[in-house]
XYZ file of C-alpha atoms in Angstrom:
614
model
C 92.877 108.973 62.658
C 96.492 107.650 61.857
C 96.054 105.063 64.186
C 98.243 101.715 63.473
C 96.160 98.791 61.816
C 94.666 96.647 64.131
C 96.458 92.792 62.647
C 97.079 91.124 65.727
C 94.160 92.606 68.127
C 92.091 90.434 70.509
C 88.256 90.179 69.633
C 86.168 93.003 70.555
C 83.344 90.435 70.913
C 85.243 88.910 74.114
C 83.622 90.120 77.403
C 84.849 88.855 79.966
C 86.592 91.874 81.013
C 84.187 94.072 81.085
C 82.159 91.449 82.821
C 85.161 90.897 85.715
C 85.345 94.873 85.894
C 81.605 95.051 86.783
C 81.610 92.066 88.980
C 80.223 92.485 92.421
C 79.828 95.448 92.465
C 78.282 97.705 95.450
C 77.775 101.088 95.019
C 79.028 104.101 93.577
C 80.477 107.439 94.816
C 77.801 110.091 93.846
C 78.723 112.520 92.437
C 82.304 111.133 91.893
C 84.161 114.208 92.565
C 86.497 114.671 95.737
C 87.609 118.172 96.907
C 90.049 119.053 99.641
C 89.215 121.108 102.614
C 88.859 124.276 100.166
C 86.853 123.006 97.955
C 89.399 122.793 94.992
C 88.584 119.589 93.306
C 91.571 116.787 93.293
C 89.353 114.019 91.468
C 86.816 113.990 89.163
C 85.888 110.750 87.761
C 82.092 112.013 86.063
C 84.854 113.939 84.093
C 85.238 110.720 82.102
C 81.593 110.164 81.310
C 82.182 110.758 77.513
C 83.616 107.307 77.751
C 79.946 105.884 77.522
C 79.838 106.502 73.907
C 81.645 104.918 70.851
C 85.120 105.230 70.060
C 85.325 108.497 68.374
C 88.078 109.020 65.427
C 90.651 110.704 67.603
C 91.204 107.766 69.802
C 92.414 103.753 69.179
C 89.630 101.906 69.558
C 91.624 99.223 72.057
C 92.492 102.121 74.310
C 89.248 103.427 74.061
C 88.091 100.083 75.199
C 90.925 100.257 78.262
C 89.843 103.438 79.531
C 86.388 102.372 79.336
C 86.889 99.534 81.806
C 89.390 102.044 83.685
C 86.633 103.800 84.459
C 84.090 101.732 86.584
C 84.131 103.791 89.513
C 83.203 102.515 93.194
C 83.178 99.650 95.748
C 83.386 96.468 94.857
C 83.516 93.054 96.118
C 85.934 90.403 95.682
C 85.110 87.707 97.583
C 83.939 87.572 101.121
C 85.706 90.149 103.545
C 87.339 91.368 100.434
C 86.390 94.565 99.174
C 88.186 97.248 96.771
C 87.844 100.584 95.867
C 88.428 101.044 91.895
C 88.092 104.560 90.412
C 88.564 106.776 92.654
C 92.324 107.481 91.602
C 95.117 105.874 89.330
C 95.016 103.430 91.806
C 92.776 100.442 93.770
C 92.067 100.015 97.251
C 91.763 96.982 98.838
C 89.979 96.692 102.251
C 89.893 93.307 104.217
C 87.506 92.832 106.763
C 89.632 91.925 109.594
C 88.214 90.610 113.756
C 87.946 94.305 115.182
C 88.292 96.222 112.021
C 89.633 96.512 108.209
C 92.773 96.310 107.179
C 93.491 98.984 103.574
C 95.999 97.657 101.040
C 97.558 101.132 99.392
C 95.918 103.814 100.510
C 96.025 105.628 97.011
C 97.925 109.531 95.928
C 95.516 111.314 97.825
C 94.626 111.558 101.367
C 91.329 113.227 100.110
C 90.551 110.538 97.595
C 91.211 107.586 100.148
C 89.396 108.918 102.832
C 86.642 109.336 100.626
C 87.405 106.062 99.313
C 87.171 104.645 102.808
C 83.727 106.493 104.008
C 82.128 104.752 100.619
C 83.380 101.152 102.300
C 82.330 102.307 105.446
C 78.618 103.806 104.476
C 78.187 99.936 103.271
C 80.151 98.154 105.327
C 79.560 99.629 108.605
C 81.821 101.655 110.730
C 84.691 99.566 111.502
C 88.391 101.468 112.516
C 91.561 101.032 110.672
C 93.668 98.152 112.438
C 95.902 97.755 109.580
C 97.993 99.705 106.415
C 99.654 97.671 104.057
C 101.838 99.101 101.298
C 102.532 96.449 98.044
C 105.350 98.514 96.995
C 107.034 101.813 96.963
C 105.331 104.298 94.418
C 103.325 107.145 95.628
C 100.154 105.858 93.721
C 99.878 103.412 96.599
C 100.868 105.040 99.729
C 100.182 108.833 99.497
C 97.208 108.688 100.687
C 98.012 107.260 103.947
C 96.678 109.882 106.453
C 93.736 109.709 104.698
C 93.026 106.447 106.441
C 95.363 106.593 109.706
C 95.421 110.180 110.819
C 97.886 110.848 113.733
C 95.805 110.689 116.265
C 94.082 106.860 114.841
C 97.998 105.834 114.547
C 98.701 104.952 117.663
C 99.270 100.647 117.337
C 97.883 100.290 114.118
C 100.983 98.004 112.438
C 102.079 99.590 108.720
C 103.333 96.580 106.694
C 105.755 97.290 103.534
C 108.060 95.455 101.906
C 112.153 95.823 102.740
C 113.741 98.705 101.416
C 110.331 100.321 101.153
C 111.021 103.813 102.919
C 114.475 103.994 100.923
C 113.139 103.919 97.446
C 109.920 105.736 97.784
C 112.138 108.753 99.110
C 115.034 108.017 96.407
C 112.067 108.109 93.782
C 110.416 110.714 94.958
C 112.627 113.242 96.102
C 115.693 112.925 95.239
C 114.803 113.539 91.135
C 111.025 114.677 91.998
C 111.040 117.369 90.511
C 111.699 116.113 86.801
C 109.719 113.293 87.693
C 106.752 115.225 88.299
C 107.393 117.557 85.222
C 107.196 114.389 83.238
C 105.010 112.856 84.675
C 102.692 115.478 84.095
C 103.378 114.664 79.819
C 102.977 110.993 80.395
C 99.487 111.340 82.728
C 98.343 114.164 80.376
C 98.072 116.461 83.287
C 96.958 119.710 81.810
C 94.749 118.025 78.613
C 91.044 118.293 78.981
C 89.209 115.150 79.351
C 87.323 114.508 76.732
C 87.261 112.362 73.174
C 89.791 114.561 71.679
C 92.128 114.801 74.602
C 93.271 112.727 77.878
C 91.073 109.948 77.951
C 93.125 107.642 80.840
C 96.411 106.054 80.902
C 96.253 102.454 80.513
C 95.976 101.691 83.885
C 93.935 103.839 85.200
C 92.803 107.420 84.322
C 94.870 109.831 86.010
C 96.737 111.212 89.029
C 94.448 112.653 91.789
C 95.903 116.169 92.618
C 95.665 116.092 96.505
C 97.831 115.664 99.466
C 100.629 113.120 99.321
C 101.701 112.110 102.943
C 103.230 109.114 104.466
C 103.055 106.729 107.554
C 106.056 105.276 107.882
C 106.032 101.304 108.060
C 106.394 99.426 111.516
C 106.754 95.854 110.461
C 108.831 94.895 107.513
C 108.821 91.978 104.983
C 111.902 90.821 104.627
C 111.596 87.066 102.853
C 109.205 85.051 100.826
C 107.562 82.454 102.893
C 106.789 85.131 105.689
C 103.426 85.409 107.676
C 101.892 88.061 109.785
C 98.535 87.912 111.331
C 96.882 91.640 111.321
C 93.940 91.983 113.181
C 93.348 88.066 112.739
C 93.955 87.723 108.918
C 96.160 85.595 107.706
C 98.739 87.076 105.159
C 101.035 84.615 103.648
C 103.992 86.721 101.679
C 106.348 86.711 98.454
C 108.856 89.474 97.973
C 109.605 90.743 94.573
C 112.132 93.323 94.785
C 113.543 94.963 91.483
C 110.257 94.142 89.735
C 107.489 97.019 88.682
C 109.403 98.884 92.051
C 112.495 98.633 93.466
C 110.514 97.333 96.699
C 107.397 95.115 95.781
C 105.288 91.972 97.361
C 102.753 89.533 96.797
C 100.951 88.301 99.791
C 97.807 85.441 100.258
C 94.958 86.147 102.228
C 95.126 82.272 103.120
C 91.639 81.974 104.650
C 90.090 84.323 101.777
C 91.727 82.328 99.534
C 92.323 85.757 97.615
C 95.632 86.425 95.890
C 97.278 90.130 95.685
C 99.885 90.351 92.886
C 100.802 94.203 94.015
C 101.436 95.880 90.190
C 103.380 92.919 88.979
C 100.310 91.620 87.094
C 98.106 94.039 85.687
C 95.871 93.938 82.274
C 98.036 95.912 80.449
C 101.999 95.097 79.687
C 103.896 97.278 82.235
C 106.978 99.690 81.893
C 110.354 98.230 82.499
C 111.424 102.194 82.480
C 108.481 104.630 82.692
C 108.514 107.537 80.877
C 108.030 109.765 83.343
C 111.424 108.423 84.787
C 112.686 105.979 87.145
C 115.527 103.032 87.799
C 115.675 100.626 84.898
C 113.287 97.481 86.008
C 114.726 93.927 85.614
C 112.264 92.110 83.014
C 114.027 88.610 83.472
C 113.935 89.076 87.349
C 110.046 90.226 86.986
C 109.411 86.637 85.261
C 111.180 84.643 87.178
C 109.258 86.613 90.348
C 105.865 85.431 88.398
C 106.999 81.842 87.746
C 108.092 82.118 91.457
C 104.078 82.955 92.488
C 102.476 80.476 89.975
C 104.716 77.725 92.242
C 104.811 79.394 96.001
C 100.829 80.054 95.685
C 100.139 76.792 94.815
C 96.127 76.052 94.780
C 95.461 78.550 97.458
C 93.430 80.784 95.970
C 90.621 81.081 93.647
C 90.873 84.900 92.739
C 93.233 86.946 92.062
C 92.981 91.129 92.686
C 95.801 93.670 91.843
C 96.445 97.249 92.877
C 95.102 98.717 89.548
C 91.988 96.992 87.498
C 89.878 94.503 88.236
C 90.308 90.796 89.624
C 90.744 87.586 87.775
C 88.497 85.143 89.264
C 89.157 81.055 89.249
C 92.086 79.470 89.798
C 92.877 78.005 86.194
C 92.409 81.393 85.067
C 94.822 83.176 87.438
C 97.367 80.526 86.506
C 96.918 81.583 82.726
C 97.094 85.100 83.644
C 100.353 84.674 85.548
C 102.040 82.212 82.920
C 101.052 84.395 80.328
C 102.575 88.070 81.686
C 105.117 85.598 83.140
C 105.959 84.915 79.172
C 105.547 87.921 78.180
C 108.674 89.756 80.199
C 110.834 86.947 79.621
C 110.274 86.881 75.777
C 110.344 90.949 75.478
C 113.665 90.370 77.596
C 115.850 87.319 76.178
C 114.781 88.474 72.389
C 115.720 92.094 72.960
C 119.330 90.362 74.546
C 119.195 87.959 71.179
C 118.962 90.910 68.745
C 121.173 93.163 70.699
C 124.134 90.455 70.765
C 123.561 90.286 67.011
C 124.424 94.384 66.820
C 121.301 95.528 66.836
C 120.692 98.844 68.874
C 117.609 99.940 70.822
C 116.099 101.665 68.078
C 116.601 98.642 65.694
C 115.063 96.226 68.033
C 112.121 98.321 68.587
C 111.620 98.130 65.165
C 112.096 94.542 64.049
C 110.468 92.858 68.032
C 107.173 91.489 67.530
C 105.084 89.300 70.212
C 104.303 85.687 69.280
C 100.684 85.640 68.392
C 99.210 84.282 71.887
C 100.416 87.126 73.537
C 99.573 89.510 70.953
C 96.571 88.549 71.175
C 95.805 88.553 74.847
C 94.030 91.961 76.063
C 96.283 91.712 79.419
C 99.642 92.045 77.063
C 98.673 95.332 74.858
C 101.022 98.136 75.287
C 98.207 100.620 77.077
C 100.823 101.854 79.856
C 104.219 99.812 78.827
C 104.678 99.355 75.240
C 106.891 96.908 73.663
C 109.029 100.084 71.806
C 110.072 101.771 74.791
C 110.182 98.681 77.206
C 112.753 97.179 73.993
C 114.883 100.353 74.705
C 115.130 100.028 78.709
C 116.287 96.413 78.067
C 119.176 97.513 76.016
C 119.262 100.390 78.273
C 120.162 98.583 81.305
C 122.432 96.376 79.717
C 124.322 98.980 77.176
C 123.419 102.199 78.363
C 122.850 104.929 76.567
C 125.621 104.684 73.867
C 124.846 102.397 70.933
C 128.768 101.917 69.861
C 128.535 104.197 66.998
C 131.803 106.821 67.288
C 128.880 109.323 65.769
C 127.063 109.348 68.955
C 129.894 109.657 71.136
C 130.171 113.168 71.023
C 127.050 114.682 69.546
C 126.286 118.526 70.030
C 123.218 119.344 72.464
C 119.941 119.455 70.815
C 119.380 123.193 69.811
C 123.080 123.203 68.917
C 122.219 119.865 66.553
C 118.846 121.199 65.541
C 120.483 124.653 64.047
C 122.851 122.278 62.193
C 120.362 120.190 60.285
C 118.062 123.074 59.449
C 121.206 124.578 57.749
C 121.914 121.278 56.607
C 118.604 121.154 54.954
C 118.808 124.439 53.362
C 117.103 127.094 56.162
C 113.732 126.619 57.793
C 111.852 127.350 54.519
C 113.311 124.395 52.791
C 112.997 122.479 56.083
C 109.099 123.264 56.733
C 108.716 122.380 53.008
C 109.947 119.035 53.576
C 108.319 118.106 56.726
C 105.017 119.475 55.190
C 105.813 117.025 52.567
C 106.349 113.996 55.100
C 103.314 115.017 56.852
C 101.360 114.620 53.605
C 103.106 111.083 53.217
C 101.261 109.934 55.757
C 105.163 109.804 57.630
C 104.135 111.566 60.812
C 107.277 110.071 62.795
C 110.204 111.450 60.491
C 108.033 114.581 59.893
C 107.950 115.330 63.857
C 111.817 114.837 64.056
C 112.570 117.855 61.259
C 109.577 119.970 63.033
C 111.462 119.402 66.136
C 114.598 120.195 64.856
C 113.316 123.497 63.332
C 111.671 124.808 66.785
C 114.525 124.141 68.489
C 116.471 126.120 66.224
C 114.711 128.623 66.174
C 111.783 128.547 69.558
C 110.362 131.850 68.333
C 109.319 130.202 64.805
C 105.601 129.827 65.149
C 104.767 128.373 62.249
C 106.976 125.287 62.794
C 105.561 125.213 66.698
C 101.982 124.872 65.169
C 103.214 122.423 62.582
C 104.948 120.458 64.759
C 101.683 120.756 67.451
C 99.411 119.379 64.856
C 101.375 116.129 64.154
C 102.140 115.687 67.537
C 98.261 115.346 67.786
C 97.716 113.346 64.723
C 100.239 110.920 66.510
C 98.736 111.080 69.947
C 94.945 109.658 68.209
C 96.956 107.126 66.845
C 98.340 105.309 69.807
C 97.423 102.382 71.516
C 99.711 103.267 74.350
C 97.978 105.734 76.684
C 100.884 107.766 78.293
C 102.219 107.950 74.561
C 98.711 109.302 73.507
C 99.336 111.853 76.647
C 102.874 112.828 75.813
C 101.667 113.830 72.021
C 99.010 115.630 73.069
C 100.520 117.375 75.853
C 103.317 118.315 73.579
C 101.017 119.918 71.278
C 99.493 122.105 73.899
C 102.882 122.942 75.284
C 104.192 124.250 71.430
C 100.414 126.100 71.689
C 100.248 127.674 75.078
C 103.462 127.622 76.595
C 105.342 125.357 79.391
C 103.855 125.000 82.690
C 104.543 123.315 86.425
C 103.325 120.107 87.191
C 100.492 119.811 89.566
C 101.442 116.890 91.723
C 104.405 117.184 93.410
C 105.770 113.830 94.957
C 108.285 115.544 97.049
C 105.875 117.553 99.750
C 106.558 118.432 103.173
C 104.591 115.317 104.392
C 106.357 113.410 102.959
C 109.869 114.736 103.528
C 108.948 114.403 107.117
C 109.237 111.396 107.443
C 112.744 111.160 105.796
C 115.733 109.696 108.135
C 118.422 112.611 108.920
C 121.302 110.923 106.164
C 118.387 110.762 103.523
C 117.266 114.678 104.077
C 121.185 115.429 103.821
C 120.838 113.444 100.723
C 117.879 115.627 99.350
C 119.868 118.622 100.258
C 123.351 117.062 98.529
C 121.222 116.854 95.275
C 120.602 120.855 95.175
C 123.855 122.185 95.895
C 125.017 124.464 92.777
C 128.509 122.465 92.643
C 130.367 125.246 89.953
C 129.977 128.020 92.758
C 130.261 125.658 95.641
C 133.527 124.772 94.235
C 134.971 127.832 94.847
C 134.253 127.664 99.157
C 137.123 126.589 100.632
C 136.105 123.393 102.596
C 133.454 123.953 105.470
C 132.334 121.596 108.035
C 129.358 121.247 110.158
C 128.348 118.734 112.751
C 124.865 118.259 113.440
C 124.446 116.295 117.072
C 120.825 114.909 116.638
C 119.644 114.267 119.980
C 116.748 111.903 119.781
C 119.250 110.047 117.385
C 122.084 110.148 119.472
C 123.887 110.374 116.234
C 126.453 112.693 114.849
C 126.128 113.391 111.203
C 129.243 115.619 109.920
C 128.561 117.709 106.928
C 131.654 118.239 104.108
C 131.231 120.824 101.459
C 134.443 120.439 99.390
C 135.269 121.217 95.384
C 131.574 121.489 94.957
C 130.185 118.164 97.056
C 128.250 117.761 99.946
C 129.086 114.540 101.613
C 128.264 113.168 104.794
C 128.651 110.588 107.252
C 127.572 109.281 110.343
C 128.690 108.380 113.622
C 127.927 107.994 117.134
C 127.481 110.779 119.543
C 130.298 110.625 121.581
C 133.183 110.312 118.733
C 134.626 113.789 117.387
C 136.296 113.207 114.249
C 139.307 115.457 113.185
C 139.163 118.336 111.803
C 137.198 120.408 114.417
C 133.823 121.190 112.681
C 133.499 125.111 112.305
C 130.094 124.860 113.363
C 128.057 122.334 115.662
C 124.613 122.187 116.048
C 122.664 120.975 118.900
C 119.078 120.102 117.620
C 116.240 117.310 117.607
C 115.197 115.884 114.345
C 111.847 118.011 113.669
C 114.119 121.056 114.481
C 116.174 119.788 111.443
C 113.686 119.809 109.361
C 112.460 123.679 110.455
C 116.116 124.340 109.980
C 116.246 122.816 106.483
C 112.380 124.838 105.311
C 114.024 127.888 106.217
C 112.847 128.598 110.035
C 116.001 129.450 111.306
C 118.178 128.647 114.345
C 115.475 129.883 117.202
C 116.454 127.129 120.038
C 118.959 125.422 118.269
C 122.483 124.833 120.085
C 125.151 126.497 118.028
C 128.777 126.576 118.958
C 131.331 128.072 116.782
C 131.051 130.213 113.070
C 127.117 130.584 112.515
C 128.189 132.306 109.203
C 129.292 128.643 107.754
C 124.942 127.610 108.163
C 124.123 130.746 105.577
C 126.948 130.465 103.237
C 126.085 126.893 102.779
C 122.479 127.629 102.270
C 123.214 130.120 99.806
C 124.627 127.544 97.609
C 121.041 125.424 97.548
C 119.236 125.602 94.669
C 115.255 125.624 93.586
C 114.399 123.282 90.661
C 112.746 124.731 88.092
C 109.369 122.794 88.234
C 108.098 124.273 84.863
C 111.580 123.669 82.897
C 110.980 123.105 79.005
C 110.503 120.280 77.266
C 108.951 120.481 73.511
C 111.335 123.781 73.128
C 115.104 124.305 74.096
């Protein structure tokens, strides 16, 4: 294995996570497999039962040890009232025993996997109704399960708590760029790898995406400050929003009479991503700390355990405080020292290099790079603040990378001379710089096989190496891809359920995002009005030199020019409209040509695009 040395690890001889992962624990789901209503399987936890055994030599032995905690499977107590489901996807779900009924904290990817998730809790717990849904923050991992829980006809009065801004960025994140999001996502979660010692083995913080149904409930009651309470079902919640965080929209809350303290994804045993690599806004790593200094303060002595939306809990209250100063610490240092080196000329690269944690937080299980690792989170620092471009005049204006690849290999004397030397790098023991003239020879020439199995084999080498799970993912995914070809992701975040529930300016958004703007730029400019009736809005469409804007406005006002079109309709019927139903009891007045020529200029993303090859 060409794993890195282990200087700077933790003990292996300190238990007490593995001890706080197996803590109260109630039962298991047996088997632990959950299938949809056809049978096709969308979880499979005994799927990671190899983990039993010892590390084998195609894994790191500390993420060997992370996905063997991330793998307890089933229901779990916290403290009294307070129960969670760990195991049953990428995610935890928290259930708190409320007057009348239980109240679920994210309700998981899947609506399979928390429903099945729910009739564990309930088959111990007793049948008790839903009379809550609370959403920490706005990634799909902890609300896409939702009908799972609260089907439509259970919905009626049951308040859905989120934080502000909630609704905005899950669709912005998840539909608006879903499509590469999933394709990448399914590289970083190791999607199409086996599960087994010599393939995906988890991610860091958890083991993988369930492969399900992804819906939505759309919140009724939103958290818009810190120091805001709401009594659900008669628990207390005591709240902290922590926007621009780990999501865009994120919260803490108290359970002030459980004394049990939720810290969302903001503190999880593993250092986070301030960019994952599946995609996603730049996070703020000195607002994140000062959000975590924020709780250690707010929170005061009001609890004495602390749970999270992925892993286990942190019991006692000197021990939560740690926990929080500590991860607190660690943003803040891998934020003002990346800002230190960067102001001294250093680029992203550089400071990925040279960055090293201080030894406390090395050495602290909770701050290893299993999902986040200090490289890439270095690089989304100076990302956010610099962008892309590192100053040099070289990188300005660089050709595209099969153009630059067919360059070097010429550079470097053809692909014999170039196989020859990565062959010779591999044999080094200098996997990296060996993988960059691989990749450079496939993607000057794609149909070169021998490089693609080359390259495939260090990628692999690499991937047994890391510490970092999604990086472990990413290699080995890679090397299937150069083996058996590119292929579409299996989760998709941006389903029907959950463009559903979009408002009408964000589904004209989603549609904006797919117009083919070189051959839209030759319509001359067309304009529709859509009156939305149980809006009582107008929202004017503009197609003009390639863009789709639009704006709203209230239903009475008709803005100049006269729209060529108008269309009469209710919201759903926009949405039949916009899946391709047609105009059956719509109201139309004027040129219904206008509808089909501006449909003709939507695209499809290409879900299976490629990634290891031009």
């Amino acid at each position: 294995m060409d794993a890195p040395p282990r200087d700077g690890l933790p003990p292996f001889e300190d238990r007490r996570d593995l001890e706080n992962a197996d803590r109260g624990f109630v039962a298991a789901l047996e088997p632990g497999v959950v299938t949809d209503r056809d049978g096709r399987v969308v979880w499979d936890g005994d799927a990671y039962r190899f983990l039993d055994g010892d590390c084998p030599g195609t894994a790191h032995p500390s993420l060997w040890r992370q996905s063997q905690l991330c793998a307890r499977q089933g229901l779990y107590e916290v403290c009294e009232g307070v129960y969670q489901v760990r195991g049953l996807d990428l995610a935890n779900m928290t259930l708190v025993e409320g007057r009348e009924g239980v109240v679920v904290v994210d309700p998981l990817i899947s609506a399979e996997c928390a429903a099945a998730a729910l009739a564990l809790y309930r088959r111990h717990r007793g049948e008790r109704p839903v009379t809550a849904l609370i959403y920490t923050h706005s990634h799909v991992d902890h609300f896409g399960g939702a009908r799972g829980v609260l089907p439509r006809e259970a919905e009626a009065g049951v308040p859905v708590l989120a934080p502000a801004g909630f609704l905005q960025h899950a669709v912005s994140e998840n539909v608006y760029a879903g499509p590469a999001m999933s394709r990448r996502a399914g590289f970083m979660y190791g999607e199409r790898l086996a599960k087994a010692p010599d393939g995906q083995i988890g991610t860091g913080l958890g083991l993988t995406m369930s492969t399900g149904t992804v819906t939505l409930v759309p919140p009724t009651v939103d958290i818009t400050r810190t120091g805001q309470t709401e009594t659900v079902d008669g628990v207390r919640i005591l709240f902290q929003l922590t926007p621009g965080t780990e999501a865009p929209a994120e919260m803490n809350f108290l359970l002030t009479e459980q004394r049990a303290l939720c810290l969302a994804e903001n503190v999880t045993h593993t250092l986070h991503n301030i960019l994952t690599l599946r995609g996603a806004v730049v996070r703020d790593a000195r607002l994140w700390s000062r959000y975590l200094d924020e709780a250690i303060d707010f929170f005061g002595e009001g609890y004495d355990v602390a749970f999270a939306s992925h892993h286990w809990p942190t019991w006692g209250h000197e021990s939560v405080v740690r926990l929080l100063a500590e991860q607190r610490d660690l943003y803040a240092y891998l934020h003002d020292q990346t800002l230190r080196l960067l102001n001294s000329g250093l680029t992203g690269p550089e400071i990925a290099e040279e960055l090293r944690l201080p030894p406390v937080l090395e050495g602290a299980w909770h701050a290893r790079g299993y999902y986040g690792s200090l490289s890439h989170n270095v690089k989304a620092v100076y990302q956010r603040y610099l962008g892309w471009y590192d100053g040099n005049p070289a990188h300005l204006w660089e050709h595209p990378p099969a153009a630059l690849a067919r360059r070097y290999v010429e550079v470097a004397g053809g692909p014999e001379a170039t196989l020859a030397a990565a062959r010779r790098y591999v044999d080094a023991g200098d996997l990296r710089f060996a993988a960059t003239l691989l990749n450079h020879l496939v993607f000057a020439d794609p149909g070169d096989e021998v490089a693609k199995q080359t390259l495939a084999g260090v990628y692999e080498r690499l991937g047994y190496g890391a510490e970092n799970g999604p990086w472990r993912n990413i290699y080995l995914t890679g090397a299937l891809e150069l083996r058996e070809g590119a292929s579409a992701p299996a989760v998709i975040s941006d389903t029907p359920e959950l463009t559903s529930e979009l408002t009408v300016s964000m589904l004209l958004d989603a549609l904006a995002v797919r117009i083919d703007g070189p051959r839209a730029a030759q319509e001359p400019r067309l304009i529709i009005d859509l009156v939305v009736i149980d809006e009582e809005r107008r929202h004017r469409i503009n197609l003009e030199h390639g863009a789709l804007t639009h704006r709203s406005m209230p239903l009475h006002r008709t803005p100049r020019p006269h729209a060529g079109l108008t269309l009469t309709l209710t919201r759903p019927e926009l949405l039949g409209l916009l899946a391709g139903h047609g105009l059956a009891g719509i109201g139309t007045e004027g040129d219904r040509g206008l509808l089909k020529r501006l449909f003709s200029y939507v695209t499809r993303p290409d879900r299976g695009f490629p990634i290891v090859t031009p």
